[in-house]
Short mmCIF file of the N, C-alpha and C atoms (twelve columns), coordinates in Angstrom:
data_MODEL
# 
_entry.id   MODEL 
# 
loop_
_atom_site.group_PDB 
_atom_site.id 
_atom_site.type_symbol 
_atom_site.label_atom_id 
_atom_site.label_alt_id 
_atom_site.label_comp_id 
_atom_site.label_asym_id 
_atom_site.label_seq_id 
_atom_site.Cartn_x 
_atom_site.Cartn_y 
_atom_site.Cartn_z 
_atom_site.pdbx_PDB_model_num 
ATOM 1   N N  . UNK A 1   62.204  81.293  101.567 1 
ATOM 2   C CA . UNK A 1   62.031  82.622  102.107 1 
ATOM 3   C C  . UNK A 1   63.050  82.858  103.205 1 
ATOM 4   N N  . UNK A 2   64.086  84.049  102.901 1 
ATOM 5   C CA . UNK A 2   65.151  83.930  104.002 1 
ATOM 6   C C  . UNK A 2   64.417  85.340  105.004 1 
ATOM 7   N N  . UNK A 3   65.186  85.893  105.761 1 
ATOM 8   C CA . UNK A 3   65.234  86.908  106.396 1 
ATOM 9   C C  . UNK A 3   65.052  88.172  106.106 1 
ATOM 10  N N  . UNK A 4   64.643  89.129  106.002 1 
ATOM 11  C CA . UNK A 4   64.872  90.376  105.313 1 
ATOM 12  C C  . UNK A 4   65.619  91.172  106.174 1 
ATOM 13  N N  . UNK A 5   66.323  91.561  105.201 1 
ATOM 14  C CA . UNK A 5   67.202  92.689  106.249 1 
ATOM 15  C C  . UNK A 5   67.317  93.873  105.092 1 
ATOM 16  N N  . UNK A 6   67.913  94.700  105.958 1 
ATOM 17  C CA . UNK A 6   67.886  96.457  104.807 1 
ATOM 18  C C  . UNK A 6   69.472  96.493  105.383 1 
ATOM 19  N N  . UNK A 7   70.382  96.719  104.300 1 
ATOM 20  C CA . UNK A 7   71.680  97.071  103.917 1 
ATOM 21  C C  . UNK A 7   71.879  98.644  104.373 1 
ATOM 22  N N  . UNK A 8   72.740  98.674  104.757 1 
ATOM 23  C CA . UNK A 8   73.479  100.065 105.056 1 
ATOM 24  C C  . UNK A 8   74.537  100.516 104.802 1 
ATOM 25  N N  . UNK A 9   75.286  99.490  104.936 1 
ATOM 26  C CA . UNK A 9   76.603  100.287 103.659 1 
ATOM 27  C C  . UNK A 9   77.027  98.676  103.526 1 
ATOM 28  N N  . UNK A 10  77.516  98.568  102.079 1 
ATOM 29  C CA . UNK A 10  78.022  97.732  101.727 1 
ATOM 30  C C  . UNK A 10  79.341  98.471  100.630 1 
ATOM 31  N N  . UNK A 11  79.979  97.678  100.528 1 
ATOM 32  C CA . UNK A 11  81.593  98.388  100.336 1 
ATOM 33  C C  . UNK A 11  82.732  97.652  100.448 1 
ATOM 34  N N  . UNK A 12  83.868  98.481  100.272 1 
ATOM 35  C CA . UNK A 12  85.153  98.113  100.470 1 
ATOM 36  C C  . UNK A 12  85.308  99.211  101.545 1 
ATOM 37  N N  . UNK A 13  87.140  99.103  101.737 1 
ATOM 38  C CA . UNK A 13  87.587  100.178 102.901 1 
ATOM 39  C C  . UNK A 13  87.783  101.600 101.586 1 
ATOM 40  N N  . UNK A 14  87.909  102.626 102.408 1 
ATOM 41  C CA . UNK A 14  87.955  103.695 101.955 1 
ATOM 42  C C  . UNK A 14  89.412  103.928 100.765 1 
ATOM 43  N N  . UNK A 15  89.238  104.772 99.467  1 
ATOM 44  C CA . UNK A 15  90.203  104.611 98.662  1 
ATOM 45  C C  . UNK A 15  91.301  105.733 99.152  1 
ATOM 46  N N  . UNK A 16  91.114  106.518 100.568 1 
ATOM 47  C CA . UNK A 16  92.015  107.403 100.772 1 
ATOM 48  C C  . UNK A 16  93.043  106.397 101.705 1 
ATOM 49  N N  . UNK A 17  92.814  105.021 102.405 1 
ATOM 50  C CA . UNK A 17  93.539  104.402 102.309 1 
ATOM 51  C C  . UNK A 17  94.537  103.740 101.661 1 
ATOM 52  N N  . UNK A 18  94.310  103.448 100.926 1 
ATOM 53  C CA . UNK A 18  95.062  102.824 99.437  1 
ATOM 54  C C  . UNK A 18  96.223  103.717 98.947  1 
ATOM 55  N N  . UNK A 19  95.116  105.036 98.520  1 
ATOM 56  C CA . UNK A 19  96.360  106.063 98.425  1 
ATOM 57  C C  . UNK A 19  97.249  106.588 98.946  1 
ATOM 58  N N  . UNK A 20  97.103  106.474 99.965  1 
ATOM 59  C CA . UNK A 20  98.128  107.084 101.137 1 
ATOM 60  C C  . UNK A 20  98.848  106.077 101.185 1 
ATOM 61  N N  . UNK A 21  98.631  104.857 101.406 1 
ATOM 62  C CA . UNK A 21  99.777  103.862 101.793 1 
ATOM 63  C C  . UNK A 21  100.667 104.076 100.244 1 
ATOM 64  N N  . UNK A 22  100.017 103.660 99.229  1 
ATOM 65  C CA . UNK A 22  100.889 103.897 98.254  1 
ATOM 66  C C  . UNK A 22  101.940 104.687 97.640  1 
ATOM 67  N N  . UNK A 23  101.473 105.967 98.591  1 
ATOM 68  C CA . UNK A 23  102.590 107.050 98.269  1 
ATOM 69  C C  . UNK A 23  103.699 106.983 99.411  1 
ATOM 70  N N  . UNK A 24  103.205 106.393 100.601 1 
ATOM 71  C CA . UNK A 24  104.094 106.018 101.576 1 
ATOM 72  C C  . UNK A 24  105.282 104.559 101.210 1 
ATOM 73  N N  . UNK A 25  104.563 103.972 100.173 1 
ATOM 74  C CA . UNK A 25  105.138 102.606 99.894  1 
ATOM 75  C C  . UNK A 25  106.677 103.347 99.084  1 
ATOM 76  N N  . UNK A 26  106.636 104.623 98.389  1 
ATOM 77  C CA . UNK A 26  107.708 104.481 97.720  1 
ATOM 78  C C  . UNK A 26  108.964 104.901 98.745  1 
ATOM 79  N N  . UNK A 27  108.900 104.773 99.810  1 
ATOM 80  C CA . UNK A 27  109.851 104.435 101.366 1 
ATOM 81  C C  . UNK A 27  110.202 102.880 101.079 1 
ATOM 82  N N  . UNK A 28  111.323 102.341 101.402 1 
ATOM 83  C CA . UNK A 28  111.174 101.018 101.932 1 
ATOM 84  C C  . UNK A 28  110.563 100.611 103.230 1 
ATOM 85  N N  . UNK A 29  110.317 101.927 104.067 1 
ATOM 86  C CA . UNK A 29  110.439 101.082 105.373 1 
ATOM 87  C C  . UNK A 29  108.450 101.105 105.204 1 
ATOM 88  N N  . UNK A 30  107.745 101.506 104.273 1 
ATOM 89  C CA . UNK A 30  106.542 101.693 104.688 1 
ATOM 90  C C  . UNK A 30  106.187 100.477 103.301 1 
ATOM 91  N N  . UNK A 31  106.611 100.091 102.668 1 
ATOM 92  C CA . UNK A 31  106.395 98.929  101.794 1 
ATOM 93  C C  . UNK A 31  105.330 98.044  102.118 1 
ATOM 94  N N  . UNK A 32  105.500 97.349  103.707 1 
ATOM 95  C CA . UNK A 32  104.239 96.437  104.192 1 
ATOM 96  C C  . UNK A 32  103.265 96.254  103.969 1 
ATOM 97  N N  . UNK A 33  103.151 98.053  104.459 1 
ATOM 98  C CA . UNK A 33  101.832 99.012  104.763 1 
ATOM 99  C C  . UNK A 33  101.181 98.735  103.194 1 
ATOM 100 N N  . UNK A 34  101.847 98.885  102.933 1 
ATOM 101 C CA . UNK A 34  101.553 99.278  101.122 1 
ATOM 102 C C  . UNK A 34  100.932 97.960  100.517 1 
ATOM 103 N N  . UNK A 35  101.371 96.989  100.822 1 
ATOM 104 C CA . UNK A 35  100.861 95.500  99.975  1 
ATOM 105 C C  . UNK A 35  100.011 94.876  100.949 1 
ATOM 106 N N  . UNK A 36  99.667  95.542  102.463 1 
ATOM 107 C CA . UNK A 36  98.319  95.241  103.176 1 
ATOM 108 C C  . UNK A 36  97.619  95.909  102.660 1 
ATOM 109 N N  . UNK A 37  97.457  97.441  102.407 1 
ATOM 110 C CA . UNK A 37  96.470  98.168  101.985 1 
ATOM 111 C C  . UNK A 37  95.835  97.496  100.348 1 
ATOM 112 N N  . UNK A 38  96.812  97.512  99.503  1 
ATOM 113 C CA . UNK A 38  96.069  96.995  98.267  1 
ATOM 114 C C  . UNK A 38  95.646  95.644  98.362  1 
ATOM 115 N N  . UNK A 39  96.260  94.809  99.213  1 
ATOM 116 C CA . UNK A 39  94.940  93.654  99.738  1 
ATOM 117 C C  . UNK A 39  93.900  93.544  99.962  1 
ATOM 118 N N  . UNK A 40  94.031  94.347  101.280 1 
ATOM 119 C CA . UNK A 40  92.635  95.218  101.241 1 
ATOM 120 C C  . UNK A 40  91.643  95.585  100.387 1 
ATOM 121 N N  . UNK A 41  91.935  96.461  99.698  1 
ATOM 122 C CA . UNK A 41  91.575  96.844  98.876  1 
ATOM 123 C C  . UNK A 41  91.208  96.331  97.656  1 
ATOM 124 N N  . UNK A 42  91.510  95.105  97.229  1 
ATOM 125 C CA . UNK A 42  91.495  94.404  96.589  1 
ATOM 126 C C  . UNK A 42  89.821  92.670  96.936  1 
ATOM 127 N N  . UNK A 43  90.382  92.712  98.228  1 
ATOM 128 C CA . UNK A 43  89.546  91.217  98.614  1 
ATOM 129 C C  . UNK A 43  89.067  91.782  99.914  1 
ATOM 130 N N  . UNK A 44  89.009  92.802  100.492 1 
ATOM 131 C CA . UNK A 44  87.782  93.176  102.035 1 
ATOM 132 C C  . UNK A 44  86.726  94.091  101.385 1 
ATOM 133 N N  . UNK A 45  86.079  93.309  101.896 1 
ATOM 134 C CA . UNK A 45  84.118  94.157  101.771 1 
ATOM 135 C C  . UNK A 45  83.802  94.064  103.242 1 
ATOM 136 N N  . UNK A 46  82.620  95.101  103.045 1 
ATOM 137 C CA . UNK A 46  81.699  95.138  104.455 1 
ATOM 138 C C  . UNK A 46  80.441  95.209  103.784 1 
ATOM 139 N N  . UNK A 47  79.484  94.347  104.874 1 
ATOM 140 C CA . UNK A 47  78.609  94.567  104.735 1 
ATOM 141 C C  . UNK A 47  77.601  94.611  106.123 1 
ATOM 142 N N  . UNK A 48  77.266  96.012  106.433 1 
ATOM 143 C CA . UNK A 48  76.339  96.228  107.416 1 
ATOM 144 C C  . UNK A 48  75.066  96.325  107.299 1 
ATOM 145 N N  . UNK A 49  74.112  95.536  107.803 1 
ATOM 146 C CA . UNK A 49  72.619  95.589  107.837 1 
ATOM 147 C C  . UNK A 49  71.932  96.022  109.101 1 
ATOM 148 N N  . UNK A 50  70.596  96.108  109.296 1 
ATOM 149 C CA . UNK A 50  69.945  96.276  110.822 1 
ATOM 150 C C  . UNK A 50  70.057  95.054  111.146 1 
ATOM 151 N N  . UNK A 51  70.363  93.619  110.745 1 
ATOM 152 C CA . UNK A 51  70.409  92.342  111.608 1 
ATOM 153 C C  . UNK A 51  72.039  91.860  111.827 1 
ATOM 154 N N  . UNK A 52  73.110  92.360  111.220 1 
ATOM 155 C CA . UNK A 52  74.400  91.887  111.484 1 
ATOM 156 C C  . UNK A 52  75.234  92.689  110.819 1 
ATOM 157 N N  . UNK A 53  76.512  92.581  110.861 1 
ATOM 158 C CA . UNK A 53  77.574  92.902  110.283 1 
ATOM 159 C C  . UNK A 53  78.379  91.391  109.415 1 
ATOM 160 N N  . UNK A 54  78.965  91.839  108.566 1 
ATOM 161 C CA . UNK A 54  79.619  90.532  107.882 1 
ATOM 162 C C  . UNK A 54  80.751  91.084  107.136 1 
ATOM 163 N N  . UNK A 55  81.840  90.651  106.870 1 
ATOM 164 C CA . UNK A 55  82.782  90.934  106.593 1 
ATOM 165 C C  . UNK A 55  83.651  89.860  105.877 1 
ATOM 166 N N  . UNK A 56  83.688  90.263  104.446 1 
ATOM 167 C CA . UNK A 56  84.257  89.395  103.474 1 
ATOM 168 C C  . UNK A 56  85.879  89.647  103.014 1 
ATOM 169 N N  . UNK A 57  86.960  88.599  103.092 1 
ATOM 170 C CA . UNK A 57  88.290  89.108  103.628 1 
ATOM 171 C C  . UNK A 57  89.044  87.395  103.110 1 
ATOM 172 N N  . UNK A 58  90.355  88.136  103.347 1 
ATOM 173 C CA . UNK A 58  91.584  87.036  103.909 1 
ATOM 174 C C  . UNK A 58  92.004  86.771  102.225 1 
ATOM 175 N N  . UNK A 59  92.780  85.866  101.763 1 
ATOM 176 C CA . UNK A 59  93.255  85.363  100.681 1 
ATOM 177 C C  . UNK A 59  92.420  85.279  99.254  1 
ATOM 178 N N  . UNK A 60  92.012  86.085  98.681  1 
ATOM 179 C CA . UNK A 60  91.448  85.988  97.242  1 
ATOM 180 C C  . UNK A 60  89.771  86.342  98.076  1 
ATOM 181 N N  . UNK A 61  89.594  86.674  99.249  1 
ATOM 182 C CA . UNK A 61  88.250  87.115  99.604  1 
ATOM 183 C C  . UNK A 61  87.465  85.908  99.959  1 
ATOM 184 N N  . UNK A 62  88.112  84.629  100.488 1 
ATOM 185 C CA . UNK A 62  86.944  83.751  100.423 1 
ATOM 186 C C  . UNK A 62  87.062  83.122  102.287 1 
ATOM 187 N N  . UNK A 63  87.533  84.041  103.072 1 
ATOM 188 C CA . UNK A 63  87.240  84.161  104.742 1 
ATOM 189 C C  . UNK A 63  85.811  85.204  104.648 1 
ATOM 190 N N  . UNK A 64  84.781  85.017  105.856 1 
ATOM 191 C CA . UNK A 64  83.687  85.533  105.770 1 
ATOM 192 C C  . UNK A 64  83.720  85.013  106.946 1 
ATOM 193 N N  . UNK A 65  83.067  86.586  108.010 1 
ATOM 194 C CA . UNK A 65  82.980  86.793  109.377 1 
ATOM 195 C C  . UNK A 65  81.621  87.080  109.452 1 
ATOM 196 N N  . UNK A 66  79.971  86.632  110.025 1 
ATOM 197 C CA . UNK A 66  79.415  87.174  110.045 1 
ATOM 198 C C  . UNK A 66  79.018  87.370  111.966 1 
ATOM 199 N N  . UNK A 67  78.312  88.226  112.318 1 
ATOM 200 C CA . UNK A 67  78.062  88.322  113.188 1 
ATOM 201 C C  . UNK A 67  76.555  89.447  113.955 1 
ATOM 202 N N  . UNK A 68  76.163  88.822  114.701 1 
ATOM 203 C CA . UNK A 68  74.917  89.688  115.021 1 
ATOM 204 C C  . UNK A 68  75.020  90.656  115.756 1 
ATOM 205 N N  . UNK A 69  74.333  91.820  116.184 1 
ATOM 206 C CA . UNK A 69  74.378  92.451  116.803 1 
ATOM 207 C C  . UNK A 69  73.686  92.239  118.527 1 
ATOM 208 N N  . UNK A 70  73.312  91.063  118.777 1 
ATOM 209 C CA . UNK A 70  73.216  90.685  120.129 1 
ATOM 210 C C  . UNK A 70  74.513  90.183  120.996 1 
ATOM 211 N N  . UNK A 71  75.369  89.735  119.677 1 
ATOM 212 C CA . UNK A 71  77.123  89.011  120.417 1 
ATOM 213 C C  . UNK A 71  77.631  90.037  121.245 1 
ATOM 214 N N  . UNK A 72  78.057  91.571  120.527 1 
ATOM 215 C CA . UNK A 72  78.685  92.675  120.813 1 
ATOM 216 C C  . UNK A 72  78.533  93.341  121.957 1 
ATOM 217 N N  . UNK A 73  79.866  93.183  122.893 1 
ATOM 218 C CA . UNK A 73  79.374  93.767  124.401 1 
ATOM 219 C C  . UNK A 73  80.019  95.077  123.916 1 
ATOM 220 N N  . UNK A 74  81.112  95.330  123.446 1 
ATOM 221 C CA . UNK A 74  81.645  96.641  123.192 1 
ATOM 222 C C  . UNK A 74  81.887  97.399  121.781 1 
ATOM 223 N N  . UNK A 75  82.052  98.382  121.782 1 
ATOM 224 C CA . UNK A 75  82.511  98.872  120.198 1 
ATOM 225 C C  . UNK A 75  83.228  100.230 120.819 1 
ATOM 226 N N  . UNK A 76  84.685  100.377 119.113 1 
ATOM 227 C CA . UNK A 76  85.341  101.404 119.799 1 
ATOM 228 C C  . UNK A 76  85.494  102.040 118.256 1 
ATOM 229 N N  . UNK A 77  85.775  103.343 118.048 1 
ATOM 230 C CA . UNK A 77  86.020  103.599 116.696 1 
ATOM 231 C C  . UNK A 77  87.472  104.826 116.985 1 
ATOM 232 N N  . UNK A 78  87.930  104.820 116.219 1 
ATOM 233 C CA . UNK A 78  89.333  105.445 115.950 1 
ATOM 234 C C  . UNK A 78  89.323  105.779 114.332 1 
ATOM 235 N N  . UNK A 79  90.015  107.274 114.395 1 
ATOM 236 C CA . UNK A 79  89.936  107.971 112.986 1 
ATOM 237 C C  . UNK A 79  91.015  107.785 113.075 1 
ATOM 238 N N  . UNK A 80  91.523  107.979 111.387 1 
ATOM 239 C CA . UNK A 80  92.066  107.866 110.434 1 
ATOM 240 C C  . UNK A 80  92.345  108.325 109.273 1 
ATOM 241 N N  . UNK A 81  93.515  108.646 108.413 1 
ATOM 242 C CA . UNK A 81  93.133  109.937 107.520 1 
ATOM 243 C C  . UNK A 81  92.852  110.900 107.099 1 
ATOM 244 N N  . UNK A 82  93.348  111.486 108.585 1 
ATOM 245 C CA . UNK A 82  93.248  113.214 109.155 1 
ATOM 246 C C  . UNK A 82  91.370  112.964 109.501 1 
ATOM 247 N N  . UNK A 83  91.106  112.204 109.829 1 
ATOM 248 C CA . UNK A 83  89.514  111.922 110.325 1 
ATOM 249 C C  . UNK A 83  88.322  111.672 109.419 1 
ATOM 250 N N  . UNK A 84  89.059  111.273 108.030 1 
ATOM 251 C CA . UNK A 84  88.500  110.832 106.996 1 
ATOM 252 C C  . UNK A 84  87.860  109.665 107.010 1 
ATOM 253 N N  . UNK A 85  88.530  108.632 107.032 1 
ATOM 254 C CA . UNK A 85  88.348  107.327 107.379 1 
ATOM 255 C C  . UNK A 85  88.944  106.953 108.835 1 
ATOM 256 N N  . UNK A 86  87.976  105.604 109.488 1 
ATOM 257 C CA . UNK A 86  88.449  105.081 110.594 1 
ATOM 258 C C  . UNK A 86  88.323  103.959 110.837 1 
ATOM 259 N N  . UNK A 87  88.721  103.119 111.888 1 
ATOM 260 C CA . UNK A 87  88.600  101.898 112.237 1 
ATOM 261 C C  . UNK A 87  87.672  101.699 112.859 1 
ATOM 262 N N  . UNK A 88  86.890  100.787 113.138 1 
ATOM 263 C CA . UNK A 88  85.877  100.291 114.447 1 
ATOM 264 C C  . UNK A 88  86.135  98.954  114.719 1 
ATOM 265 N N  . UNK A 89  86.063  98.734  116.041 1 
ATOM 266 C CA . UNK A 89  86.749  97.475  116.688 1 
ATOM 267 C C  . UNK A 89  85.435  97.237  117.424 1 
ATOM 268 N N  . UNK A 90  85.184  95.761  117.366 1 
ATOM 269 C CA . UNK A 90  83.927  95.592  117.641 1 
ATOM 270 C C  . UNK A 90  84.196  94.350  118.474 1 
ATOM 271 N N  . UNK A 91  83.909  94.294  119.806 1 
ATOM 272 C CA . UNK A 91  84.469  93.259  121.011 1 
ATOM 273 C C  . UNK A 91  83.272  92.822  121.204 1 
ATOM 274 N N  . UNK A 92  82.997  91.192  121.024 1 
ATOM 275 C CA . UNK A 92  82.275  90.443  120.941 1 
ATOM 276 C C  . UNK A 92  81.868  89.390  122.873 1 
ATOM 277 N N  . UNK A 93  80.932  89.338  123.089 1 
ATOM 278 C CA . UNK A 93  80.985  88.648  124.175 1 
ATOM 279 C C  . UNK A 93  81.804  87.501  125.113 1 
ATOM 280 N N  . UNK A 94  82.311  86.878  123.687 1 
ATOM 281 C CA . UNK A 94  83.654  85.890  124.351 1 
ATOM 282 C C  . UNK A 94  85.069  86.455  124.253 1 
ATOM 283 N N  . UNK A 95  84.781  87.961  124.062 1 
ATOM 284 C CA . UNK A 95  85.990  88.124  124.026 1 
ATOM 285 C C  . UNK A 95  86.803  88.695  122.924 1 
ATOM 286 N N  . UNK A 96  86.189  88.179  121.789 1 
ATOM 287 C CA . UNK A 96  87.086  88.430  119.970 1 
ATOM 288 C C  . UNK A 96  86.559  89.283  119.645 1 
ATOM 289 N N  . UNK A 97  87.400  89.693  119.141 1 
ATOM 290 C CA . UNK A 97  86.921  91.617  118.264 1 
ATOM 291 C C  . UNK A 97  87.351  90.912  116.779 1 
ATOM 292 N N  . UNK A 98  86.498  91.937  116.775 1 
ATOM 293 C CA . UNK A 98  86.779  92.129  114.681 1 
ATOM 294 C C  . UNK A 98  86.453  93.189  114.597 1 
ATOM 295 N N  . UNK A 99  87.486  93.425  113.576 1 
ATOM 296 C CA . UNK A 99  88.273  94.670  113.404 1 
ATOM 297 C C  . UNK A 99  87.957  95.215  111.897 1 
ATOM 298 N N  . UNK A 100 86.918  96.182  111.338 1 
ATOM 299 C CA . UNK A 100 86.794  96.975  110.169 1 
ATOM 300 C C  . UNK A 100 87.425  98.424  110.275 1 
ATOM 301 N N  . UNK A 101 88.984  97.569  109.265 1 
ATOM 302 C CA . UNK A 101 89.672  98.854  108.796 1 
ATOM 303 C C  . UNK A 101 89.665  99.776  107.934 1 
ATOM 304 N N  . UNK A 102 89.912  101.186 107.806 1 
ATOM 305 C CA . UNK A 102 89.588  102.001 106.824 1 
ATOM 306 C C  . UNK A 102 88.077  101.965 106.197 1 
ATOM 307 N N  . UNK A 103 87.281  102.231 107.110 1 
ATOM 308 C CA . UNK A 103 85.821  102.277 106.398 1 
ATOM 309 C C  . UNK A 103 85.478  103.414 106.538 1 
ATOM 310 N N  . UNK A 104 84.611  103.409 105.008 1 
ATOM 311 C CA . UNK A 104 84.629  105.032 104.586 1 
ATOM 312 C C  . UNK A 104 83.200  105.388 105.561 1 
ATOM 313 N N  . UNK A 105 83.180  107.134 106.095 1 
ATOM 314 C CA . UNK A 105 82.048  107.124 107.251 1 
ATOM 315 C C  . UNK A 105 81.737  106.530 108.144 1 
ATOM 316 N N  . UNK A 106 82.935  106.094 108.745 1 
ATOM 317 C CA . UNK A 106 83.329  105.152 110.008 1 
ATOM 318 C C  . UNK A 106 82.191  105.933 110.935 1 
ATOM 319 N N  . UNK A 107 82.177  107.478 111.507 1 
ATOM 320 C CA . UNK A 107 81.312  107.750 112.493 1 
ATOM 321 C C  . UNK A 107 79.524  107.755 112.011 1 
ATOM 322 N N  . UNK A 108 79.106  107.407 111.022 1 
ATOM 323 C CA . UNK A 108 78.028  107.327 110.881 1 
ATOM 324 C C  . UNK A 108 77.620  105.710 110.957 1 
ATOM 325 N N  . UNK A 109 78.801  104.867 110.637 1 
ATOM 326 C CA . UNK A 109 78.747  103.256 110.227 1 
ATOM 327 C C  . UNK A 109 78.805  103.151 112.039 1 
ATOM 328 N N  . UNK A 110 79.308  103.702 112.833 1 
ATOM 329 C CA . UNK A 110 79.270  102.954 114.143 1 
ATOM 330 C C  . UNK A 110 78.203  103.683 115.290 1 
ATOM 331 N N  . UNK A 111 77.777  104.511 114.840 1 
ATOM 332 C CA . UNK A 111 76.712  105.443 115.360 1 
ATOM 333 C C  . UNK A 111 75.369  104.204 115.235 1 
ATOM 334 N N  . UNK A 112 75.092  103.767 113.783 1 
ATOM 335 C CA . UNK A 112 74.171  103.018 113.402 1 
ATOM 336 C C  . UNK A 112 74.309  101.654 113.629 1 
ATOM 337 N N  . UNK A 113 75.564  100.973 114.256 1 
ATOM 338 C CA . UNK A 113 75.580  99.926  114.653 1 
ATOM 339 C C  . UNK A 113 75.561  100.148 116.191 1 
ATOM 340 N N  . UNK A 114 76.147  100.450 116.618 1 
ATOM 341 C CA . UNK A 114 75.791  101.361 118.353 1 
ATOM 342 C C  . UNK A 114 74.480  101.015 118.520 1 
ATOM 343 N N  . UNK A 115 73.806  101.926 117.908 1 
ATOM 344 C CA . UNK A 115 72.270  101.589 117.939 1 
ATOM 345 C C  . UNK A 115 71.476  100.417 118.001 1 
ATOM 346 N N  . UNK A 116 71.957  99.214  116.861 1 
ATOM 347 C CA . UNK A 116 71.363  98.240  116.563 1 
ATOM 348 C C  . UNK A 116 71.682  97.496  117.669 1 
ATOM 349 N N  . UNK A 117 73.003  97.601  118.241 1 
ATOM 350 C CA . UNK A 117 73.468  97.085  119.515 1 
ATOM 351 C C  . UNK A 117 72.618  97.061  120.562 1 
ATOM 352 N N  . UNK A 118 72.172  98.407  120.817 1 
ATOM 353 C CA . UNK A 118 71.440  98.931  122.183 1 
ATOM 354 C C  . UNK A 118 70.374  98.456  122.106 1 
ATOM 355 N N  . UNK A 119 69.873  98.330  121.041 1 
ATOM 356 C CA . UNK A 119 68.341  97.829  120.764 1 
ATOM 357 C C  . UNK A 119 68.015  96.643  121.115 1 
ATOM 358 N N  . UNK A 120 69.404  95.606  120.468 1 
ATOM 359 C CA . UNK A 120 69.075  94.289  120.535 1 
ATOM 360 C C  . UNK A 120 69.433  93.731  122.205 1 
ATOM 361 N N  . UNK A 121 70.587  94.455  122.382 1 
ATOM 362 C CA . UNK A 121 71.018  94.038  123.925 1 
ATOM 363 C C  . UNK A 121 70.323  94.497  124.990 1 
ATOM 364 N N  . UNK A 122 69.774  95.570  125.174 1 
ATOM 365 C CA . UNK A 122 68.534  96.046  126.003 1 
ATOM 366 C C  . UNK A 122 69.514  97.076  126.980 1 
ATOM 367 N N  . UNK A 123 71.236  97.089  126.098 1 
ATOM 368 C CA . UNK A 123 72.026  97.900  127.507 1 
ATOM 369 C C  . UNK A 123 71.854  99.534  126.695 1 
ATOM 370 N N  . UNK A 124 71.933  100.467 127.558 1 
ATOM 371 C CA . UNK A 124 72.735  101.678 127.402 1 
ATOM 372 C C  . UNK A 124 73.401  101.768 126.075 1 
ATOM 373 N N  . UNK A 125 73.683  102.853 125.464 1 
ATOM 374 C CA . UNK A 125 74.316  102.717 124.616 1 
ATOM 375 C C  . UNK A 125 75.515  103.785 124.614 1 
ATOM 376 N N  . UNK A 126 75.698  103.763 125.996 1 
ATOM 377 C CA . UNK A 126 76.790  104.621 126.808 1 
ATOM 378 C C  . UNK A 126 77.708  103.403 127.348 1 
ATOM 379 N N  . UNK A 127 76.580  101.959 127.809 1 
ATOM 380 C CA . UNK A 127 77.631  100.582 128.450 1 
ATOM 381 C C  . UNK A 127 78.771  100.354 126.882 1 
ATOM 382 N N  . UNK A 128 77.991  100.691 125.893 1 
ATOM 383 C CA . UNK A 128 78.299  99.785  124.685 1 
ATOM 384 C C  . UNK A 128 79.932  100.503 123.838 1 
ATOM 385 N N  . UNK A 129 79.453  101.952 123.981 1 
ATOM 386 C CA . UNK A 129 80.307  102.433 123.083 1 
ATOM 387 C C  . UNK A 129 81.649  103.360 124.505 1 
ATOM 388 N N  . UNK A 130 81.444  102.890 125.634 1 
ATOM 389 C CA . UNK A 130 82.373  103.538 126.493 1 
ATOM 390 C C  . UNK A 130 83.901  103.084 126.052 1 
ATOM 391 N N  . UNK A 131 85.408  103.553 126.216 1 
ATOM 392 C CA . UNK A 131 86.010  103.533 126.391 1 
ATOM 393 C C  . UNK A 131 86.617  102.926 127.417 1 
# 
């Protein structure tokens, strides 16, 4: 009998990422961009619950970040994609952030982790998500 938890978005990053880099890729100078994004796109998942965040990544998908929502002293989110998609940077108590790029409904995905934050940490949820 493990834990129960309830899922909230589980996924990849958003496909208006992908596309955009790709049409930018036929530049040389935006090429990079272009073979990070279909990486991406290819081997990063998210998966957010009410007990953690976890994040499945790196070479063929087999790096896996999980983390609770008691670690997290800060969170920051930044749009993307004319405000389509965005980033959320999530600064952990010692210091390390991890970083979910291009996730689709970034302001509803960090609204609801914000929360789980405030809940579990007992701070403000003005300490959590300040700038």
């Amino acid at each position: 009998m493990g834990i129960r938890e309830t899922t909230y978005y589980e996924g990849g990053p958003h496909i208006g990422d992908l596309i955009v880099n790709i049409l930018l890729g036929f530049t040389v100078i935006f090429l990079p961009l272009t073979i990070g994004a279909i990486v991406r796109a290819i081997w990063l998942r998210y998966k957010i619950t009410d007990r953690r965040i976890s994040v499945t990544g790196g070479w063929m998908g087999k790096d896996r970040t999980d983390i609770v929502y008691g670690e997290v002293a800060k969170m920051i989110k930044m749009p993307r994609g004319i405000g389509i998609w965005g980033d959320i940077v999530v600064t952990l108590n010692d210091r390390s952030r991890l970083e979910l790029r291009a996730m689709p409904n970034f302001r509803e995905v960090y609204d609801y982790m914000a929360e789980r934050v405030a809940d579990k940490t007992g701070r403000p949820l003005e300490a959590i998500t300040q700038k």
